[in-house]
mmCIF file of N, CA and C in Angstrom:
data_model
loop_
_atom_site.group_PDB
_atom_site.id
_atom_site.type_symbol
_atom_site.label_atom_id
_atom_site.label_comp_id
_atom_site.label_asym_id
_atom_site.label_seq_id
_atom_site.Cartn_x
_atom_site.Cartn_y
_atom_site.Cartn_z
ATOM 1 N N UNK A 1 0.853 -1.166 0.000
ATOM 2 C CA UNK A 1 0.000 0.000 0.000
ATOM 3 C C UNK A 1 0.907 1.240 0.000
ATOM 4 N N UNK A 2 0.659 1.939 -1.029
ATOM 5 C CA UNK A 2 0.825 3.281 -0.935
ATOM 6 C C UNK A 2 0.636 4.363 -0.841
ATOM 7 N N UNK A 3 1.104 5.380 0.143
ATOM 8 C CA UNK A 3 0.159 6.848 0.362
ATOM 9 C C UNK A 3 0.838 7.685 -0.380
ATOM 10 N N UNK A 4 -0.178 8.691 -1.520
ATOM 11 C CA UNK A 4 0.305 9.560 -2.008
ATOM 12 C C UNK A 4 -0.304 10.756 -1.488
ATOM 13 N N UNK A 5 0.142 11.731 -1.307
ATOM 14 C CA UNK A 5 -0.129 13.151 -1.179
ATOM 15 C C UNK A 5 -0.061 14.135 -2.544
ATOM 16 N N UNK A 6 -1.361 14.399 -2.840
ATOM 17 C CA UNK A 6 -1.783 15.777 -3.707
ATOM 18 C C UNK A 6 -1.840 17.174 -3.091
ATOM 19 N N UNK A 7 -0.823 17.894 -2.585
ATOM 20 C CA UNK A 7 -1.735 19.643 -2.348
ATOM 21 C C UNK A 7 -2.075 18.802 -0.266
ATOM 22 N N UNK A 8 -3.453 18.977 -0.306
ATOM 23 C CA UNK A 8 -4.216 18.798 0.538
ATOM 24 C C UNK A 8 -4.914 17.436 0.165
ATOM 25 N N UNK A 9 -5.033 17.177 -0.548
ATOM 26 C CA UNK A 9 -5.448 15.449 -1.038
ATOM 27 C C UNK A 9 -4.423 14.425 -0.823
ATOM 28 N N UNK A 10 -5.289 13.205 -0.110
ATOM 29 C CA UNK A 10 -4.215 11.604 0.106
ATOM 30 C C UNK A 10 -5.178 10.663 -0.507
ATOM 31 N N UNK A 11 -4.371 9.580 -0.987
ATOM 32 C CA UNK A 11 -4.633 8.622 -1.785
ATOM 33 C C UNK A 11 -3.878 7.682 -1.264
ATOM 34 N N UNK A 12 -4.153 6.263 -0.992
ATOM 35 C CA UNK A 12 -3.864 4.987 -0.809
ATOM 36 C C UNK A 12 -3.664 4.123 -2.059
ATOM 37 N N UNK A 13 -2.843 3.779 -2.871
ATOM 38 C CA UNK A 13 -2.964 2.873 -3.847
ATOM 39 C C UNK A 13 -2.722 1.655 -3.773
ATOM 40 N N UNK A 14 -3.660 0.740 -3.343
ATOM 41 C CA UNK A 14 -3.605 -0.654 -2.610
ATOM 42 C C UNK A 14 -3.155 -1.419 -4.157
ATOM 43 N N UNK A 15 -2.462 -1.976 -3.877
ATOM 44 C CA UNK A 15 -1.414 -3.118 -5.051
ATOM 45 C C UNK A 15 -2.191 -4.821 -4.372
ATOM 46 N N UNK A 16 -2.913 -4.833 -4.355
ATOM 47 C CA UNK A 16 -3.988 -6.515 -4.349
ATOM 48 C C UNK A 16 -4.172 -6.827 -4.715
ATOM 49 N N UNK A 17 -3.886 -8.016 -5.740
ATOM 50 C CA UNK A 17 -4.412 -8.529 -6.659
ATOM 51 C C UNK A 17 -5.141 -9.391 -6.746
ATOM 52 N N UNK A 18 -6.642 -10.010 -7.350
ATOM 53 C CA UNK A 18 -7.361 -11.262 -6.616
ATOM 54 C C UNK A 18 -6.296 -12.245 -7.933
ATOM 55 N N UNK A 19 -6.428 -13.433 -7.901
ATOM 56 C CA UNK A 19 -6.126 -14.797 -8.239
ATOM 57 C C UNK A 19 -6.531 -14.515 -9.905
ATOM 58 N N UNK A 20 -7.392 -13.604 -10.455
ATOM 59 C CA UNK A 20 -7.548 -13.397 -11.828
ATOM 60 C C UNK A 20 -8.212 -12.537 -12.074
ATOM 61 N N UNK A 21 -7.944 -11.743 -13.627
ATOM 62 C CA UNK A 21 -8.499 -10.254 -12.978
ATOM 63 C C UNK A 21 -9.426 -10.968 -14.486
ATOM 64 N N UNK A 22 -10.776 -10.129 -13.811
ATOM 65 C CA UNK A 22 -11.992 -9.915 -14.397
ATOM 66 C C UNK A 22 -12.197 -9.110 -16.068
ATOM 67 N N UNK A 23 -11.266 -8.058 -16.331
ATOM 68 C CA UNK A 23 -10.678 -7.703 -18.164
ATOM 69 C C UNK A 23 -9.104 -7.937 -17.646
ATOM 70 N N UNK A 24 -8.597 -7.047 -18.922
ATOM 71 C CA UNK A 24 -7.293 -7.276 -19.029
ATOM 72 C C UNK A 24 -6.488 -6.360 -18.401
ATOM 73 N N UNK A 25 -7.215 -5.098 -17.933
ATOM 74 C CA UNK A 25 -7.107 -4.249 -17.459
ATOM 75 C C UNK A 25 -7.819 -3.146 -16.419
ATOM 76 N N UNK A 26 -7.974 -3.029 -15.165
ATOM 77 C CA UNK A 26 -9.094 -2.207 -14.754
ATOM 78 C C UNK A 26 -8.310 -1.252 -13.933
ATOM 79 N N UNK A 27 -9.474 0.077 -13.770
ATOM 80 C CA UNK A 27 -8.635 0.601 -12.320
ATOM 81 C C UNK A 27 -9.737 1.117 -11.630
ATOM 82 N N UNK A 28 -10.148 1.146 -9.997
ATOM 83 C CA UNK A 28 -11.005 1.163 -9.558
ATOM 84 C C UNK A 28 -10.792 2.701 -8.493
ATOM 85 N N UNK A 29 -11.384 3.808 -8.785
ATOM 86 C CA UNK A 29 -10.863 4.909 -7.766
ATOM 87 C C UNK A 29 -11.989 4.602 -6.916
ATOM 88 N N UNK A 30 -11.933 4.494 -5.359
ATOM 89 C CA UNK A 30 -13.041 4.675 -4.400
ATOM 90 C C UNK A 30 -12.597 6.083 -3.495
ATOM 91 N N UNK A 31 -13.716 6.607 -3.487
ATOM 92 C CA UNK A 31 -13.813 8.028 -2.754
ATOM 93 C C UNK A 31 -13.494 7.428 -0.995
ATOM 94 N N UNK A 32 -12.746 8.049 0.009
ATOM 95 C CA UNK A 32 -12.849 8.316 1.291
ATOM 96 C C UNK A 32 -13.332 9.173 1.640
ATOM 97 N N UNK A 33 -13.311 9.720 3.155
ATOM 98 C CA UNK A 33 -13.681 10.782 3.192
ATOM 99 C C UNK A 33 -12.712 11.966 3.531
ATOM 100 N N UNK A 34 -11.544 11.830 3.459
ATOM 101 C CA UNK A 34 -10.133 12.324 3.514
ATOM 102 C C UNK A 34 -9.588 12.192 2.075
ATOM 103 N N UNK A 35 -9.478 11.237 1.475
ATOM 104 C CA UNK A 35 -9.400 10.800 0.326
ATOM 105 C C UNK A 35 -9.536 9.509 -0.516
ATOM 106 N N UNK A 36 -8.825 8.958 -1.420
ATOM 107 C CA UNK A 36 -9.346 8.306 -2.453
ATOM 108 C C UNK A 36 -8.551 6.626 -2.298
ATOM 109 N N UNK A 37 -8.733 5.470 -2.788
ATOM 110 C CA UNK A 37 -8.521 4.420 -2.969
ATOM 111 C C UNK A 37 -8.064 3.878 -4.289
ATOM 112 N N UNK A 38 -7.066 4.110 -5.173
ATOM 113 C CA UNK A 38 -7.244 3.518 -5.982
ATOM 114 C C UNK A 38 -6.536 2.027 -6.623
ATOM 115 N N UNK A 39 -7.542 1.095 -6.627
ATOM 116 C CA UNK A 39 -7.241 -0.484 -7.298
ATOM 117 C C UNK A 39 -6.787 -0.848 -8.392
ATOM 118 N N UNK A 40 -5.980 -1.416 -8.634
ATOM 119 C CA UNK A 40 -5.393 -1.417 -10.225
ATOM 120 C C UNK A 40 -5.602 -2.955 -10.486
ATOM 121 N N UNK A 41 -6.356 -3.928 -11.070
ATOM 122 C CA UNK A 41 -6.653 -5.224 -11.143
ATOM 123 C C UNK A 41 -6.123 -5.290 -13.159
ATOM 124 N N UNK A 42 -5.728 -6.616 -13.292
ATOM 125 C CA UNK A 42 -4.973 -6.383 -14.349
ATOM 126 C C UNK A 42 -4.214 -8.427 -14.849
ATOM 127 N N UNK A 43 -4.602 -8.441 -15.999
ATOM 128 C CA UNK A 43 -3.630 -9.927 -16.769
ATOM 129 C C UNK A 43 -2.483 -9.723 -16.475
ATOM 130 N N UNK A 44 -1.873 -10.656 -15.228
ATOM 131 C CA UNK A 44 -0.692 -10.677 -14.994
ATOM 132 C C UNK A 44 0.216 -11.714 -16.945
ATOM 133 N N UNK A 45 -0.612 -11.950 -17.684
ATOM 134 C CA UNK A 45 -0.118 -12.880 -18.763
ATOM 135 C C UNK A 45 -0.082 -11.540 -20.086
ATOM 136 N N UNK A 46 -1.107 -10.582 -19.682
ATOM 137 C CA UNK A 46 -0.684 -9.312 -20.463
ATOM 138 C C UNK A 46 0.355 -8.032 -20.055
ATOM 139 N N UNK A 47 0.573 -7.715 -18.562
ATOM 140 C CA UNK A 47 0.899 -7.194 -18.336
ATOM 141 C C UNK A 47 2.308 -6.950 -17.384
ATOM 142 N N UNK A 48 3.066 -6.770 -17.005
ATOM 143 C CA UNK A 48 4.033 -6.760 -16.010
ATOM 144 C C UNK A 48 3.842 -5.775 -14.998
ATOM 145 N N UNK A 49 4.052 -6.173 -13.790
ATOM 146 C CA UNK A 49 3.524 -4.926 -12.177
ATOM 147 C C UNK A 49 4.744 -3.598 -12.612
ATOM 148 N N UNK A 50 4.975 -4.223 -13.074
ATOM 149 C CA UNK A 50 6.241 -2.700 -13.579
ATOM 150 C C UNK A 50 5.700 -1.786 -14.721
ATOM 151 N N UNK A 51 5.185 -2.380 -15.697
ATOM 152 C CA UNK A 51 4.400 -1.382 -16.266
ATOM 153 C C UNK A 51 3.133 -0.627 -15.890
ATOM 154 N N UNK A 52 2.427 -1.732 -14.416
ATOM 155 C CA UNK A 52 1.276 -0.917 -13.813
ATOM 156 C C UNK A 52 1.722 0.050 -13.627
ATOM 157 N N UNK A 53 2.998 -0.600 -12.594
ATOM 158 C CA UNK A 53 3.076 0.886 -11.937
ATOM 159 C C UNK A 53 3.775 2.018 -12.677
ATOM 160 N N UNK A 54 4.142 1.894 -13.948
ATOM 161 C CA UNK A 54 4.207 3.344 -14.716
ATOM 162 C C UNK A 54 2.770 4.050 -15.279
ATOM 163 N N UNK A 55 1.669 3.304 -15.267
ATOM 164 C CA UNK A 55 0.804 3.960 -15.382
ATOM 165 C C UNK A 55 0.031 4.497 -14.550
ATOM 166 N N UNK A 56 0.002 3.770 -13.311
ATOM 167 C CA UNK A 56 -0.130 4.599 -12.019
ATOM 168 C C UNK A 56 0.375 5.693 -12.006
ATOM 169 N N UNK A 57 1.804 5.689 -12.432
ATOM 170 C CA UNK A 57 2.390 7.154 -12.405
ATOM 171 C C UNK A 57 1.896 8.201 -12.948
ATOM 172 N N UNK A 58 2.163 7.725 -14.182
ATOM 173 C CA UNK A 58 1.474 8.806 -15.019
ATOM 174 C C UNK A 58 0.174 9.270 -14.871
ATOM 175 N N UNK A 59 -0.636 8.341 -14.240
ATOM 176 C CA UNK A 59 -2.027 8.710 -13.658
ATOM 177 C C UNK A 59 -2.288 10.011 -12.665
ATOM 178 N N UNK A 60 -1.316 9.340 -11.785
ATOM 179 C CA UNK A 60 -1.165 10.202 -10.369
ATOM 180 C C UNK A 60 -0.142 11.917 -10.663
ATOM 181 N N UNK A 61 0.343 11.633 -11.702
ATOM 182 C CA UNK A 61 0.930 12.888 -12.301
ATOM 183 C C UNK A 61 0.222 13.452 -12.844
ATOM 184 N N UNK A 62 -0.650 13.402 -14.237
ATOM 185 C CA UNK A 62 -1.845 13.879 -14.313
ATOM 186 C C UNK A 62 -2.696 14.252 -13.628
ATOM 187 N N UNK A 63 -3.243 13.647 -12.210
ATOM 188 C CA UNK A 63 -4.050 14.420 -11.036
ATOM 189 C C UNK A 63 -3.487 15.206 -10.657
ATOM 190 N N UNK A 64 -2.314 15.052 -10.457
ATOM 191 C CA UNK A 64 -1.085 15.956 -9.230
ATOM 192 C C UNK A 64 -1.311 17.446 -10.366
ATOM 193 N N UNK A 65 -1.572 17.549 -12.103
ATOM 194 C CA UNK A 65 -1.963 19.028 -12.321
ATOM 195 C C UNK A 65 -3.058 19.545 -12.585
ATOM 196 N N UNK A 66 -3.680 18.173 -12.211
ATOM 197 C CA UNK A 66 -5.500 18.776 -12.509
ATOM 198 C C UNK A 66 -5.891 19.376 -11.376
ATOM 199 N N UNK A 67 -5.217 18.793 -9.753
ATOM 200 C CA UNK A 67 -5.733 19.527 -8.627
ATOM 201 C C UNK A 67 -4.907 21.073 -8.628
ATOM 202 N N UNK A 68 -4.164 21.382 -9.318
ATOM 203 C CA UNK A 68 -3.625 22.576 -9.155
ATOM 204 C C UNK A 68 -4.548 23.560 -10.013
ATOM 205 N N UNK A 69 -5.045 24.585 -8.800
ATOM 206 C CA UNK A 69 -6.194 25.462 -9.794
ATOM 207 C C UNK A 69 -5.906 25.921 -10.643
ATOM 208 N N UNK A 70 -4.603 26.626 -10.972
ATOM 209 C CA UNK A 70 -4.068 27.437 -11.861
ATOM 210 C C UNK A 70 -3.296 26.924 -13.141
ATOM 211 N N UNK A 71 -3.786 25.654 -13.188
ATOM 212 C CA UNK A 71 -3.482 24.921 -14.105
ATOM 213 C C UNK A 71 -4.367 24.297 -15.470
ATOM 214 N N UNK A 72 -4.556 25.141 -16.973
ATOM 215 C CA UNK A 72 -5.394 24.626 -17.500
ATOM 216 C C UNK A 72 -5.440 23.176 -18.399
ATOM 217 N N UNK A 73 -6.761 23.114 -18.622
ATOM 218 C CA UNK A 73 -6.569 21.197 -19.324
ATOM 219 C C UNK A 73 -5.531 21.755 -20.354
ATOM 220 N N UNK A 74 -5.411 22.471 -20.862
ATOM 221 C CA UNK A 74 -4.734 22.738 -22.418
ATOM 222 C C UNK A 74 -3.136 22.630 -22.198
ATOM 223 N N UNK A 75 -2.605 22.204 -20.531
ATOM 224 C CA UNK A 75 -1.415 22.775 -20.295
ATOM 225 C C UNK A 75 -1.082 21.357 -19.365
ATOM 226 N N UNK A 76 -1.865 19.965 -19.478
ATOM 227 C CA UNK A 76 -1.863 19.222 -18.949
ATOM 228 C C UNK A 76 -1.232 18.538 -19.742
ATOM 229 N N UNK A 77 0.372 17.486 -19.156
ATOM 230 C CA UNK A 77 0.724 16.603 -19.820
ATOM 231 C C UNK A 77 0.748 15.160 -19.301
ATOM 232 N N UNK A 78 0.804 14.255 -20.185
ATOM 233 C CA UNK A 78 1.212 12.944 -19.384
ATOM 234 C C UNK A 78 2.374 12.861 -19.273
ATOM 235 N N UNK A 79 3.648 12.904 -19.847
ATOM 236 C CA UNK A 79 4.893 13.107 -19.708
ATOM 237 C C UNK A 79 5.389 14.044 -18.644
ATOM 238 N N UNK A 80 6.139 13.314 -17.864
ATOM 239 C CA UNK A 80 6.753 13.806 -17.162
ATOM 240 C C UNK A 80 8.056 14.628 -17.635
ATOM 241 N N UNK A 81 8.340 16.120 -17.742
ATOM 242 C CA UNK A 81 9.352 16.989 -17.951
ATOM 243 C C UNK A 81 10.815 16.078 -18.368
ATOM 244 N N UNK A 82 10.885 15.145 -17.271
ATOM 245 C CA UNK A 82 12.034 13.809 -18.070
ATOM 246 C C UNK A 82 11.972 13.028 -18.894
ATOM 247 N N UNK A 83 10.865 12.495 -18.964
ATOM 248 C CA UNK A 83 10.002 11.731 -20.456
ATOM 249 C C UNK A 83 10.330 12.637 -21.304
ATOM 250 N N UNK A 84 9.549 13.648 -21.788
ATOM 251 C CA UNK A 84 9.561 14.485 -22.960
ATOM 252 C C UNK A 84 11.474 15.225 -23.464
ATOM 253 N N UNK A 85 11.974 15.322 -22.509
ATOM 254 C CA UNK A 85 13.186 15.381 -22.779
ATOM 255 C C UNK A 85 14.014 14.620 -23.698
ATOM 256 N N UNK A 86 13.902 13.485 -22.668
ATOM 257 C CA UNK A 86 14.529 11.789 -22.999
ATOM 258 C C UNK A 86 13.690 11.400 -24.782
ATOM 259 N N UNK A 87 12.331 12.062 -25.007
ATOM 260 C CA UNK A 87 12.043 11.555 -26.107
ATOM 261 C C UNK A 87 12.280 12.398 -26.988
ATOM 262 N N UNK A 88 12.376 13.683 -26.791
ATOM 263 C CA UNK A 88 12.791 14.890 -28.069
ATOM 264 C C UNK A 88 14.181 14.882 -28.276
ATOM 265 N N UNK A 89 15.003 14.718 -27.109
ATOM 266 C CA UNK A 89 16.802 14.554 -27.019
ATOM 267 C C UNK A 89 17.546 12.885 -27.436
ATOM 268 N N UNK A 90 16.565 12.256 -26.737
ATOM 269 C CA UNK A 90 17.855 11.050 -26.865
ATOM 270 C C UNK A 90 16.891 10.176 -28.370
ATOM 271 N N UNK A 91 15.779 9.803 -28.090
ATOM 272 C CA UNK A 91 15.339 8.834 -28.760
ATOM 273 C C UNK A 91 15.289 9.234 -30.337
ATOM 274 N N UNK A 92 14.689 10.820 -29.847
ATOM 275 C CA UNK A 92 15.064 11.193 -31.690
ATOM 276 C C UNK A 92 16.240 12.005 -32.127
ATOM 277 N N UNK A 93 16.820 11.593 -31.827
ATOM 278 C CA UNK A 93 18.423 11.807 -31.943
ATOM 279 C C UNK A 93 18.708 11.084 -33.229
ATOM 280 N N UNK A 94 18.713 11.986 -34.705
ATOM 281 C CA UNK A 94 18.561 10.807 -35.897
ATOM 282 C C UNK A 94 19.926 11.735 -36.192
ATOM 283 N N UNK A 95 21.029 12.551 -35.969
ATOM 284 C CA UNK A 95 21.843 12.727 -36.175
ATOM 285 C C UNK A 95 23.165 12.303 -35.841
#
């Protein structure tokens, strides 16, 4: 289990997996009353816990600028400032 902190928002991201997940992919946010729960259920035969948890990331990075008021959708990325680097600098590096 993990606690994340948003601002004034906490989140628990419980890593449980039952014995077989129901699609190939799900994610389940439950409201607290402090804050949120979110379940990530998932084909361990499609997927690797290492790639969950990069999309967790990127999930929880995406919230982390939607709760910021001064932040518009038009200015929201999924890439993290090191992602977009790493992909404009190194990967397309055709010189």
């Amino acid at each position: 289990m993990v606690d994340i902190v948003l601002g004034d928002k906490k989140a628990k991201v419980l890593l449980e997996f039952p014995p077989f997940a129901k699609c190939d992919l799900s994610f389940y946010v439950v409201p607290t009353k402090k804050s949120a729960i979110l379940h990530a259920e998932y084909c361990t035969d499609l997927f690797e816990k290492e790639t969950i948890d990069k999309i967790i990331s990127a999930y929880m990075y995406v919230l982390s600028q939607a709760l910021n008021e001064n932040t518009l959708i038009k200015d929201i990325s999924v890439l993290t400032p090191e992602e977009k680097g790493k992909i404009l600098n190194e990967f397309n590096d055709i010189l």
